[in-house]
Short mmCIF file of C-alpha atoms in Angstrom, two decimals:
data_model
loop_
_atom_site.label_atom_id
_atom_site.label_comp_id
_atom_site.label_asym_id
_atom_site.label_seq_id
_atom_site.Cartn_x
_atom_site.Cartn_y
_atom_site.Cartn_z
CA MET A 1 171.08 -86.39 33.59
CA ALA A 2 167.55 -85.72 34.31
CA SER A 3 166.06 -82.49 33.18
CA THR A 4 165.33 -80.13 36.00
CA ASN A 5 162.90 -78.13 34.00
CA VAL A 6 159.90 -77.87 36.16
CA GLU A 7 156.76 -77.06 34.39
CA LYS A 8 154.48 -74.75 36.22
CA VAL A 9 151.07 -76.24 36.26
CA GLU A 10 148.21 -73.81 36.56
CA LEU A 11 145.05 -75.25 37.78
CA GLY A 12 142.09 -73.82 35.94
CA PHE A 13 139.34 -73.25 38.40
CA ASN A 14 136.14 -71.83 37.08
CA VAL A 15 135.63 -68.84 39.27
CA VAL A 16 131.93 -68.43 39.68
CA SER A 17 131.25 -64.79 40.18
CA ASP A 18 128.17 -63.57 41.81
CA THR A 19 125.69 -63.46 38.94
CA LYS A 20 123.22 -61.45 40.93
CA PRO A 21 123.16 -57.93 39.44
CA LYS A 22 124.02 -54.99 41.65
CA LYS A 23 121.20 -52.59 42.31
CA ASP A 24 121.83 -49.06 41.19
CA TRP A 25 120.70 -47.22 44.31
CA VAL A 26 121.18 -43.80 42.73
CA LEU A 27 118.82 -44.63 39.88
CA LEU A 28 116.35 -46.25 42.26
CA SER A 29 116.28 -43.24 44.58
CA LEU A 30 115.91 -40.86 41.61
CA ARG A 31 112.91 -42.91 40.48
CA VAL A 32 111.35 -42.69 43.95
CA ILE A 33 111.81 -38.91 44.05
CA ALA A 34 110.47 -38.56 40.49
CA PHE A 35 107.47 -40.67 41.46
CA LEU A 36 106.78 -38.43 44.46
CA ALA A 37 107.15 -35.26 42.36
CA THR A 38 104.87 -36.38 39.52
CA ALA A 39 102.32 -37.93 41.89
CA SER A 40 102.13 -34.75 43.96
CA ALA A 41 101.77 -32.67 40.76
CA THR A 42 98.90 -34.94 39.70
CA ILE A 43 97.11 -34.71 43.04
CA VAL A 44 97.62 -30.96 43.45
CA MET A 45 96.32 -30.18 39.96
CA ALA A 46 93.45 -32.70 40.11
CA THR A 47 92.17 -31.12 43.33
CA ASN A 48 92.55 -27.56 42.02
CA LYS A 49 89.19 -25.81 42.38
CA GLU A 50 88.04 -22.42 43.61
CA THR A 51 84.54 -20.93 43.81
CA LYS A 52 83.84 -17.20 44.09
CA ASN A 53 80.88 -14.84 43.96
CA LEU A 54 81.76 -12.23 41.38
CA ILE A 55 79.95 -9.17 40.08
CA VAL A 56 79.19 -9.88 36.44
CA ALA A 57 77.10 -6.81 35.63
CA THR A 58 75.77 -3.60 37.14
CA ILE A 59 72.34 -2.24 36.26
CA GLY A 60 71.90 1.19 37.72
CA SER A 61 73.03 0.85 41.29
CA THR A 62 72.21 -2.86 41.48
CA SER A 63 75.04 -5.35 41.13
CA ILE A 64 74.35 -8.73 39.60
CA LYS A 65 76.45 -11.44 41.17
CA ALA A 66 77.14 -14.94 39.89
CA THR A 67 78.85 -17.88 41.52
CA ILE A 68 81.71 -18.93 39.28
CA THR A 69 83.89 -21.98 39.82
CA ALA A 70 87.33 -22.42 38.33
CA LYS A 71 88.28 -26.11 38.03
CA PHE A 72 91.22 -27.86 36.40
CA ASN A 73 88.96 -29.93 34.12
CA GLN A 74 87.65 -26.82 32.39
CA SER A 75 90.90 -26.65 30.45
CA PRO A 76 91.96 -29.55 28.18
CA ALA A 77 95.60 -28.57 28.76
CA PHE A 78 95.24 -29.10 32.52
CA VAL A 79 93.44 -32.42 31.95
CA PHE A 80 96.31 -33.53 29.71
CA PHE A 81 98.76 -32.34 32.39
CA VAL A 82 97.05 -34.55 34.98
CA ILE A 83 97.00 -37.56 32.62
CA ALA A 84 100.66 -37.08 31.64
CA ASN A 85 101.84 -36.78 35.26
CA ALA A 86 99.68 -39.71 36.38
CA SER A 87 101.20 -41.80 33.57
CA ALA A 88 104.71 -40.74 34.62
CA SER A 89 103.90 -41.66 38.23
CA LEU A 90 102.60 -45.08 37.22
CA HIS A 91 105.64 -45.63 34.99
CA ASN A 92 108.04 -44.77 37.81
CA LEU A 93 106.17 -47.05 40.20
CA VAL A 94 106.39 -49.95 37.73
CA MET A 95 110.08 -49.22 37.04
CA ILE A 96 110.82 -49.22 40.79
CA ALA A 97 109.30 -52.71 40.93
CA VAL A 98 111.28 -53.77 37.84
CA GLU A 99 114.52 -52.40 39.32
CA THR A 100 114.02 -54.32 42.56
CA LEU A 101 112.51 -57.55 41.22
CA GLY A 102 113.15 -57.51 37.49
CA PRO A 103 116.85 -58.42 37.04
CA GLN A 104 116.10 -62.05 37.80
CA TYR A 105 113.52 -62.10 34.98
CA ASP A 106 115.70 -60.47 32.31
CA TYR A 107 115.20 -62.15 28.94
CA LYS A 108 118.22 -61.86 26.61
CA GLY A 109 119.01 -58.34 27.81
CA LEU A 110 115.69 -56.90 26.64
CA ARG A 111 114.90 -55.45 30.06
CA LEU A 112 117.43 -52.63 29.73
CA ALA A 113 116.27 -51.77 26.20
CA MET A 114 112.60 -51.67 27.23
CA ILE A 115 113.38 -49.53 30.28
CA ALA A 116 115.32 -47.02 28.15
CA ILE A 117 112.57 -46.83 25.51
CA LEU A 118 109.80 -46.42 28.08
CA ASP A 119 111.79 -43.79 29.97
CA MET A 120 112.18 -41.75 26.78
CA LEU A 121 108.46 -42.04 25.96
CA VAL A 122 107.36 -41.01 29.44
CA MET A 123 109.80 -38.10 29.50
CA GLY A 124 108.32 -36.85 26.19
CA LEU A 125 104.78 -37.26 27.52
CA ALA A 126 105.56 -35.39 30.74
CA SER A 127 107.35 -32.66 28.81
CA SER A 128 104.38 -32.07 26.52
CA GLY A 129 101.98 -32.00 29.49
CA ASP A 130 104.16 -29.44 31.26
CA GLY A 131 104.37 -27.31 28.13
CA ALA A 132 100.62 -27.30 27.59
CA ALA A 133 99.88 -26.45 31.22
CA SER A 134 102.54 -23.71 31.25
CA PHE A 135 100.98 -22.07 28.20
CA ILE A 136 97.49 -22.01 29.73
CA SER A 137 98.90 -20.82 33.07
CA GLU A 138 100.61 -17.90 31.34
CA LEU A 139 97.34 -17.08 29.58
CA GLY A 140 95.42 -17.22 32.86
CA LYS A 141 97.97 -15.02 34.61
CA ASN A 142 98.43 -12.31 31.97
CA GLY A 143 95.62 -12.81 29.47
CA ASN A 144 95.98 -11.92 25.79
CA LYS A 145 95.02 -8.39 24.79
CA ASP A 146 95.13 -9.13 21.06
CA ALA A 147 92.66 -11.99 21.35
CA ARG A 148 90.73 -10.17 24.11
CA TRP A 149 91.15 -13.00 26.57
CA ASN A 150 91.01 -11.64 30.09
CA LYS A 151 93.30 -12.84 32.84
CA ILE A 152 91.68 -14.80 35.64
CA CYS A 153 94.45 -14.99 38.25
CA ASP A 154 93.47 -11.59 39.64
CA LYS A 155 90.09 -13.09 40.56
CA PHE A 156 91.06 -16.71 41.39
CA GLU A 157 94.32 -16.31 43.32
CA ASN A 158 94.20 -19.65 45.17
CA TYR A 159 93.39 -21.52 41.96
CA CYS A 160 96.39 -20.01 40.18
CA SER A 161 98.72 -20.52 43.17
CA GLN A 162 97.78 -24.18 43.48
CA GLY A 163 98.22 -24.67 39.73
CA GLY A 164 101.64 -23.01 39.95
CA GLY A 165 102.64 -25.40 42.73
CA ALA A 166 101.61 -28.35 40.59
CA LEU A 167 103.71 -26.99 37.72
CA ILE A 168 106.78 -26.60 39.96
CA ALA A 169 106.45 -30.19 41.24
CA SER A 170 105.97 -31.45 37.70
CA PHE A 171 109.02 -29.63 36.37
CA ILE A 172 111.11 -31.11 39.19
CA GLY A 173 109.80 -34.53 38.14
CA LEU A 174 110.60 -33.74 34.50
CA ILE A 175 114.22 -32.83 35.31
CA LEU A 176 114.55 -36.07 37.28
CA LEU A 177 113.00 -38.02 34.38
CA LEU A 178 115.59 -36.49 32.05
CA ILE A 179 118.43 -37.60 34.35
CA ILE A 180 116.85 -41.07 34.68
CA THR A 181 116.55 -41.36 30.89
CA VAL A 182 120.23 -40.50 30.40
CA MET A 183 121.18 -43.07 33.04
CA SER A 184 118.95 -45.71 31.40
CA ILE A 185 120.58 -45.14 28.02
CA THR A 186 124.01 -45.31 29.67
CA ASN A 187 123.04 -48.62 31.28
CA LEU A 188 121.92 -49.88 27.88
CA ILE A 189 125.18 -48.90 26.18
CA LYS A 190 127.47 -50.18 28.94
CA PRO A 191 125.49 -52.74 30.94
CA ASN A 192 128.55 -54.27 32.64
CA ARG A 193 129.50 -51.01 34.29
CA ILE A 194 126.50 -50.64 36.56
CA ASN A 195 124.16 -53.61 36.40
CA HIS A 196 126.55 -56.52 36.88
CA ALA A 197 128.94 -57.31 39.65
CA PRO A 198 132.63 -56.95 38.72
#
């Protein structure tokens, strides 16, 4: 009697999955917004300048006036702020290009590691630039009675308002850079979750 045991034969097909990595549109759009925030902070601070005629002395009944200009480059903290935000803008622009074109040029997974490291460095640079500019802004707004440094924002209102706007844009960019850095580290730890098709 012939055996009726039928062996089930499974054909082993190599299923070729789509090796093209998925784009993370959330990360890409955060980078675009961070680029816009840091670039606008750079431009607003770099164009910050106000000129006024102020009375510097009074002799008798005669007032002596001087033309005084407040510019961002008179403070090293504001210069550093502009450099830090310009660097963050350039970094985000390069990372946008890497996110759109770079996955096809990934070499042994080093792309994700380099992106995470560069994101952390740029976030630290932007944070230090924001801190330095915030300190000088506070000094310009309120002065320091102990050191006898007078406030200037009561005389140069537009200069201080424009600098404050640059700080707000930069802090928005910094918060976005922090979120981007966390997402980059997450991508590095679990690359299959976001960067590769299931």
